[in-house]
Tab-separated table of C-alpha atoms in Angstrom:
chain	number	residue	atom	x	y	z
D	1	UNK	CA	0.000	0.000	0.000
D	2	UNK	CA	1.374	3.108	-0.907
D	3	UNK	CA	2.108	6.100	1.537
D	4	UNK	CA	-0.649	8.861	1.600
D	5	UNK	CA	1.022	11.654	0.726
D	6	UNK	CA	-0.205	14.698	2.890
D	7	UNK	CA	0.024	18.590	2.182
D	8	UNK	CA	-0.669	20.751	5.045
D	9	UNK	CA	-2.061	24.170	4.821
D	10	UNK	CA	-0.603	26.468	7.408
D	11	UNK	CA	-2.613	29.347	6.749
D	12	UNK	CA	-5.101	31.964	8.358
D	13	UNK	CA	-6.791	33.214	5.478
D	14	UNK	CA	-9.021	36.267	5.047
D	15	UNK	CA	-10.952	37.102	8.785
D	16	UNK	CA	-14.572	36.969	8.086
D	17	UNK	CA	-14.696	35.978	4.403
D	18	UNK	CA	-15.798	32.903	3.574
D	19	UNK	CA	-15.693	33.456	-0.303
D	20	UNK	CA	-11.934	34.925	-0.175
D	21	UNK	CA	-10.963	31.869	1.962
D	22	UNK	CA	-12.527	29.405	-0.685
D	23	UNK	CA	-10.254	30.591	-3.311
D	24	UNK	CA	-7.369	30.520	-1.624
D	25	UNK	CA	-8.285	26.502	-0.592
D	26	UNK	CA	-8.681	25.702	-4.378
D	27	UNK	CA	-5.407	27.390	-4.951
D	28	UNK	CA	-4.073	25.396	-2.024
D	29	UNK	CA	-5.728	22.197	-3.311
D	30	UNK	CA	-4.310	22.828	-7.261
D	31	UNK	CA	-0.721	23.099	-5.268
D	32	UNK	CA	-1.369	19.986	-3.666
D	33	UNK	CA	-2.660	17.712	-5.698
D	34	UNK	CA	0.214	19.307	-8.470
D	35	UNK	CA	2.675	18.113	-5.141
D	36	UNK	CA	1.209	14.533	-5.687
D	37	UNK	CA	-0.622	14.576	-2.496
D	38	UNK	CA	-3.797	12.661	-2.280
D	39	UNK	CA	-5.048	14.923	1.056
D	40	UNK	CA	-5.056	18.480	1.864
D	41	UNK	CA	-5.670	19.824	5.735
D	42	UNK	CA	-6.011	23.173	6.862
D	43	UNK	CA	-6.252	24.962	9.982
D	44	UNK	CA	-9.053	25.522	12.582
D	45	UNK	CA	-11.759	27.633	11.546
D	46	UNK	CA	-10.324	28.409	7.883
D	47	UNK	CA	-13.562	28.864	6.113
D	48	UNK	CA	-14.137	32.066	8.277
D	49	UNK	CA	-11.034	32.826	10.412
D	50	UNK	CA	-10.959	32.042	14.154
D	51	UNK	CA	-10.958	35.599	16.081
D	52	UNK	CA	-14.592	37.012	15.616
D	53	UNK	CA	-17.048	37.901	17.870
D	54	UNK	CA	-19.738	34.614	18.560
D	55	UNK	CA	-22.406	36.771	16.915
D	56	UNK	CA	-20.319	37.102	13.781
D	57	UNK	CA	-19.711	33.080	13.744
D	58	UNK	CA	-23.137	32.553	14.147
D	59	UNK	CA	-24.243	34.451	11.125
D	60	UNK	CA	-20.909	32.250	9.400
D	61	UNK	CA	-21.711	28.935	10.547
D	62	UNK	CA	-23.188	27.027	8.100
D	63	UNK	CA	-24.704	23.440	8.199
D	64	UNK	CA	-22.470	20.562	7.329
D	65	UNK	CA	-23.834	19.921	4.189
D	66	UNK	CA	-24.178	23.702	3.701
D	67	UNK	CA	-23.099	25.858	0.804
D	68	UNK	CA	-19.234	26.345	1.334
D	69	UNK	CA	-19.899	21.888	1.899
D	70	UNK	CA	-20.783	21.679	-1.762
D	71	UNK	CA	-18.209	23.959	-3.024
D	72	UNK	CA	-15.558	22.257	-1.228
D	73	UNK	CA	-16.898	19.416	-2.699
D	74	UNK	CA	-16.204	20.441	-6.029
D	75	UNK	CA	-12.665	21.560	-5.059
D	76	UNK	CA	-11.667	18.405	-3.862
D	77	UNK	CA	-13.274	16.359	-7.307
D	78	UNK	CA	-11.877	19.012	-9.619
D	79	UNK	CA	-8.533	18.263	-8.488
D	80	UNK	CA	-8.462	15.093	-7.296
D	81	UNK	CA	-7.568	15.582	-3.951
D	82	UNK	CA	-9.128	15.202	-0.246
D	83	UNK	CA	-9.862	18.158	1.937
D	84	UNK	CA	-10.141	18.139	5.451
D	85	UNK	CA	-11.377	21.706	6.655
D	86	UNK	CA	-12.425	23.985	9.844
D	87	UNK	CA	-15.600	25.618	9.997
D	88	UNK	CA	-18.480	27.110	12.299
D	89	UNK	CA	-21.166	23.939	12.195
D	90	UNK	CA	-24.686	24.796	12.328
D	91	UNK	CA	-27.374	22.585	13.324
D	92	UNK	CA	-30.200	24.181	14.719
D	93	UNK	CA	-29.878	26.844	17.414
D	94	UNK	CA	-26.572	25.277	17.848
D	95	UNK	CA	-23.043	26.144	16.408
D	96	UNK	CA	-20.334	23.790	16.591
D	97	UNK	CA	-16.579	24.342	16.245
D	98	UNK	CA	-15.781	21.730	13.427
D	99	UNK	CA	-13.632	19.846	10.559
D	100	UNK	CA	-15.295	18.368	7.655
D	101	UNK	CA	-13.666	15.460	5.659
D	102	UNK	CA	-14.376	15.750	2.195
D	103	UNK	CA	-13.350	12.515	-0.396
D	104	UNK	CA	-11.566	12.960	-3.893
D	105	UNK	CA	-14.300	12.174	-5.805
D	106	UNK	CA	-16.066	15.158	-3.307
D	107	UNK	CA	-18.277	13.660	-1.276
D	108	UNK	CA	-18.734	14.040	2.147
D	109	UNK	CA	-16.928	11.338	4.663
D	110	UNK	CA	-16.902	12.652	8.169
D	111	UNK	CA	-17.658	15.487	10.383
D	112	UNK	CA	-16.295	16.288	13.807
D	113	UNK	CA	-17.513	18.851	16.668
D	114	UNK	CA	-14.971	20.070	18.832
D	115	UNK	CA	-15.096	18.376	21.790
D	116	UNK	CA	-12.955	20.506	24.734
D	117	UNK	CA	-13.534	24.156	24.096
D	118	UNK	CA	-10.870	26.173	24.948
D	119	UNK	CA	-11.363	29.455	27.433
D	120	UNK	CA	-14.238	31.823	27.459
D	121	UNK	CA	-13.636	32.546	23.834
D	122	UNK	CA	-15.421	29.646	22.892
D	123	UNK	CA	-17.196	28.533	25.447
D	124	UNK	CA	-19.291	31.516	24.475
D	125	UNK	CA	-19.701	30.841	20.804
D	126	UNK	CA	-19.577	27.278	20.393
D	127	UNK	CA	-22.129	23.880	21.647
D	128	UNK	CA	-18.902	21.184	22.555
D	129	UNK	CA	-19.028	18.193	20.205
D	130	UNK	CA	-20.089	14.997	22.135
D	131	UNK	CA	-18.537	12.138	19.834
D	132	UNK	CA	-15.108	11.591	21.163
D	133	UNK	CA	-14.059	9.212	17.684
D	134	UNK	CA	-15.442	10.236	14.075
D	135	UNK	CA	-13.094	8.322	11.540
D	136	UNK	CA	-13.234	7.562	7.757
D	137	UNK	CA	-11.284	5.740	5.186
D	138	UNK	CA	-9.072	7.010	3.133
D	139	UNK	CA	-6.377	6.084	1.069
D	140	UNK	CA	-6.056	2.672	2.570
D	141	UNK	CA	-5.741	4.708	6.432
D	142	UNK	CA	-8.177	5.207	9.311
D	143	UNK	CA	-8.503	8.690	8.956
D	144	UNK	CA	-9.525	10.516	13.127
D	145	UNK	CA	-10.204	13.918	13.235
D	146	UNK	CA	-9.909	16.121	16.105
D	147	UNK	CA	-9.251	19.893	16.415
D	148	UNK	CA	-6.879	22.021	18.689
D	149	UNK	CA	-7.194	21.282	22.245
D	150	UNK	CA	-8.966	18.042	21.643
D	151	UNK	CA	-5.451	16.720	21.060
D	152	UNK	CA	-4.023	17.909	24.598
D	153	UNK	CA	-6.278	15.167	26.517
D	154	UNK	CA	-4.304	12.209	26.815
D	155	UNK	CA	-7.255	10.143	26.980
D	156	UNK	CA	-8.980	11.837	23.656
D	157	UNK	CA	-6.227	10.018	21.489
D	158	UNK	CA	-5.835	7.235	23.466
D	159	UNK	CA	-9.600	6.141	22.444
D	160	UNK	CA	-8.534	7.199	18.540
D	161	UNK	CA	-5.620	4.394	18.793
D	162	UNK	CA	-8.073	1.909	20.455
D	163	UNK	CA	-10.413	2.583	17.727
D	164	UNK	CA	-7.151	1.630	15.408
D	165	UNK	CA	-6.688	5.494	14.043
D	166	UNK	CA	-3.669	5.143	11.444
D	167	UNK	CA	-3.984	9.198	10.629
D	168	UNK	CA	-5.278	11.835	13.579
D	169	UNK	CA	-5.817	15.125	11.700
D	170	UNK	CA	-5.683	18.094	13.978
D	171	UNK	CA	-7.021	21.250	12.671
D	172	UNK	CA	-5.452	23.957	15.294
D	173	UNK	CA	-5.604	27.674	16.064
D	174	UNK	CA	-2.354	27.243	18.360
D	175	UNK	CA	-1.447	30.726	19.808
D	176	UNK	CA	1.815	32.235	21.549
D	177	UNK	CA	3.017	30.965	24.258
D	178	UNK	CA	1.653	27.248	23.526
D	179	UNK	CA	4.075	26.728	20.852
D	180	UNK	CA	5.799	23.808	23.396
D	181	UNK	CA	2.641	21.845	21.724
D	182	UNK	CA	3.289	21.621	18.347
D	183	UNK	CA	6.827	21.125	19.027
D	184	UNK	CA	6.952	18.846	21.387
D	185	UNK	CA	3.499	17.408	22.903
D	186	UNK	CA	2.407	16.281	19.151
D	187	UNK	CA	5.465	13.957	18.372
D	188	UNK	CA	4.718	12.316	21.864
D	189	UNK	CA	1.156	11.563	21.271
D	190	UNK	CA	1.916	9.794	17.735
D	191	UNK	CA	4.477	7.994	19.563
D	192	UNK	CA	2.616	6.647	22.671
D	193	UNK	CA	-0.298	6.543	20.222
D	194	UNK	CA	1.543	4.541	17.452
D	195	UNK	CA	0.021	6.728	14.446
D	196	UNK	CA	0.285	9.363	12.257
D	197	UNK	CA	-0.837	13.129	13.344
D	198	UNK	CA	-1.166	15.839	10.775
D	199	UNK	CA	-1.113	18.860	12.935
D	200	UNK	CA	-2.286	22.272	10.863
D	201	UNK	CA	-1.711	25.694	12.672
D	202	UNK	CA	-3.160	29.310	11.920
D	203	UNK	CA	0.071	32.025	11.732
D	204	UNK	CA	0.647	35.585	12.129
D	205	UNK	CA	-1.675	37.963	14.339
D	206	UNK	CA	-5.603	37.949	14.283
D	207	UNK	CA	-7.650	39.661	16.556
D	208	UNK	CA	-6.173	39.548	20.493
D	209	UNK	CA	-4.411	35.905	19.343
D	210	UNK	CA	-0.827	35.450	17.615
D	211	UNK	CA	-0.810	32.400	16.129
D	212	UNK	CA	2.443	30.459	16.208
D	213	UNK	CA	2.599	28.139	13.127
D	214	UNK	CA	4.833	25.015	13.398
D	215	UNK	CA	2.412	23.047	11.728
D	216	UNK	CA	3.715	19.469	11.518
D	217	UNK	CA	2.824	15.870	10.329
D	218	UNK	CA	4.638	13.546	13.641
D	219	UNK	CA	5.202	9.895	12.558
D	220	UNK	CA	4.531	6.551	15.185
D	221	UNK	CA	8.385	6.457	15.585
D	222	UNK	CA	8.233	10.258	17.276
D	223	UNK	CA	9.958	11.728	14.130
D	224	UNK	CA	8.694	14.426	12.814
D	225	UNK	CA	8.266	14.114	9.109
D	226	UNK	CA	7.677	17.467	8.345
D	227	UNK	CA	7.580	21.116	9.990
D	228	UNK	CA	6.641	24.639	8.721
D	229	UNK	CA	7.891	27.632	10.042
D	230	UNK	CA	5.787	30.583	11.553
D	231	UNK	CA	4.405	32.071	8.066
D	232	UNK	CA	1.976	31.187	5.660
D	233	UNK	CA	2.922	28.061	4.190
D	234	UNK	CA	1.936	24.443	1.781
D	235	UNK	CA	4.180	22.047	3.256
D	236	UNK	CA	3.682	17.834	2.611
D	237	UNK	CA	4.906	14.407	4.342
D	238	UNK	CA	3.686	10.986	3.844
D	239	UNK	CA	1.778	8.789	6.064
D	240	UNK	CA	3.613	5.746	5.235
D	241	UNK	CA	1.436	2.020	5.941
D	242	UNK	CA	4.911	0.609	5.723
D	243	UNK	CA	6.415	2.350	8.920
D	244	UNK	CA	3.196	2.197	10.566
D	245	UNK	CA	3.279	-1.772	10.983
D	246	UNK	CA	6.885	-1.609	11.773
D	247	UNK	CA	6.219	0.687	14.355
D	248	UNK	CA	3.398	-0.698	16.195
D	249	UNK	CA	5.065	-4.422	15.695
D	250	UNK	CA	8.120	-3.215	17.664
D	251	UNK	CA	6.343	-0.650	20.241
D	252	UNK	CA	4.617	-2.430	22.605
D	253	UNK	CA	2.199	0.335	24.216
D	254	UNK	CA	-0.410	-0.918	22.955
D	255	UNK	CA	-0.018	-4.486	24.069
D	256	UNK	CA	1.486	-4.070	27.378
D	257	UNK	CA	-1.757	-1.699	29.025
D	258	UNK	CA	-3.229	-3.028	31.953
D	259	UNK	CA	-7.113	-1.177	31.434
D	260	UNK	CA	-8.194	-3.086	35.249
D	261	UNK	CA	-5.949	-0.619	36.805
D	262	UNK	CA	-7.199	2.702	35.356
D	263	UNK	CA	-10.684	2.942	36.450
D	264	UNK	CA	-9.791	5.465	38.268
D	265	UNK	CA	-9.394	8.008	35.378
D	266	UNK	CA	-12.828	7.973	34.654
């Protein structure tokens, strides 16, 4: 099986404009797939930018099979490639903090609420997400999605690698002085995870936040594959089956946990 090649979109696009932000994901996605990469991910809340005020998302958010859905859709089919993108979620009175998977051939494959909101930010604009795991196939990979601070709970990817996640995608807003995350707490969770995570920063200033970059795709052996710096940026890495079995045959995590012991946690 070969590797699933992986571009990742560090990027905060235009602040408040969805149609500005959709161009600049087909340009991203013509880059891409041109790259040879079979999935593009971008960062937390791209469709509309991150740092408005919760009235502003609200009248953004959009349902997941909304308008900005279908476009994306035809994004991904024109050029071949998946697209895995942030977004305000509406369903009902609610709005969601979430990442939609879209499919080369541009249908729809899975969509994740943000589960741990972080600070009063958006607690006050965003319902939390209440499914822990949302996975799809893809390229011969369990694809798990999660977004931002999801990824600091221990315990959130721990239940993605019992669910037998090969690929965590991790949308982020990541904002100075958390940069210790995507440096070092990322390559540690693929490692004591045994997977992939593709881990897909906003940059530059917006709003109150400076956003710190670093996005970074961390590989099962704690290597990581591939880092961007602290601008706008396309970079790719490859999410190799190959490695992944060699990994989790030697690493013995997995196999050596003792669940009767950790009741407790929960």
């Amino acid at each position: 099986m070969p590797p699933l090649r992986t571009a990742l979109l560090q990027s905060s696009g235009r602040l408040g404009d969805t149609a500005e932000n959709l161009k600049a994901l087909e340009e991203a996605a013509s880059r891409a797939a041109q790259g040879g990469a079979g999935l593009l991910v971008t960062s937390e809340m791209f469709l509309t930018g991150y740092a408005l005020a919760p009235q502003d998302i609200a009248g953004l958010a959009e349902p997941a099979d909304g308008m900005s859905a279908r476009a994306i859709g035809e994004i991904a089919r024109r050029h071949g490639v998946a697209v895995l993108y942030g977004y305000p979620e509406r369903s009902g009175d609610a709005v969601y903090n979430a990442a939609q998977l879209i499919g080369p051939d541009g249908e729809r494959l899975a969509n994740y609420r943000k589960t741990h909101l972080f600070g009063c930010f958006e607690q006050d604009a965003f319902t939390p997400g209440d499914a822990p795991v949302v996975q799809a196939d893809l390229g011969g990979l369990r694809i798990g999605i999660m977004i931002c601070y999801d990824v600091e709970f221990p315990e959130n990817v721990r239940a993605h690698a019992l669910a037998g996640t090969d690929l965590l995608l991790v949308p982020t807003a990541q904002m100075h002085p958390f940069q210790f995350v995507a440096e070092q707490l990322v390559p540690v969770r693929a490692f004591e995870n045994q997977m992939y995570i593709a881990y897909v920063n906003r940059t530059g200033p917006e709003g109150e936040f400076e956003f710190v970059g670093l996005s970074c795709l961390a590989s099962p052996d704690g290597v990581t594959r591939t880092r961007a710096g602290r601008g706008e940026e396309l970079v790719f890495g490859e999410a190799d089956p190959e490695l992944l079995h060699a990994s989790r045959t030697t690493n013995p995590y997995l196999r050596d946990r003792r669940p009767g012991l950790y009741a407790s946690l929960v």
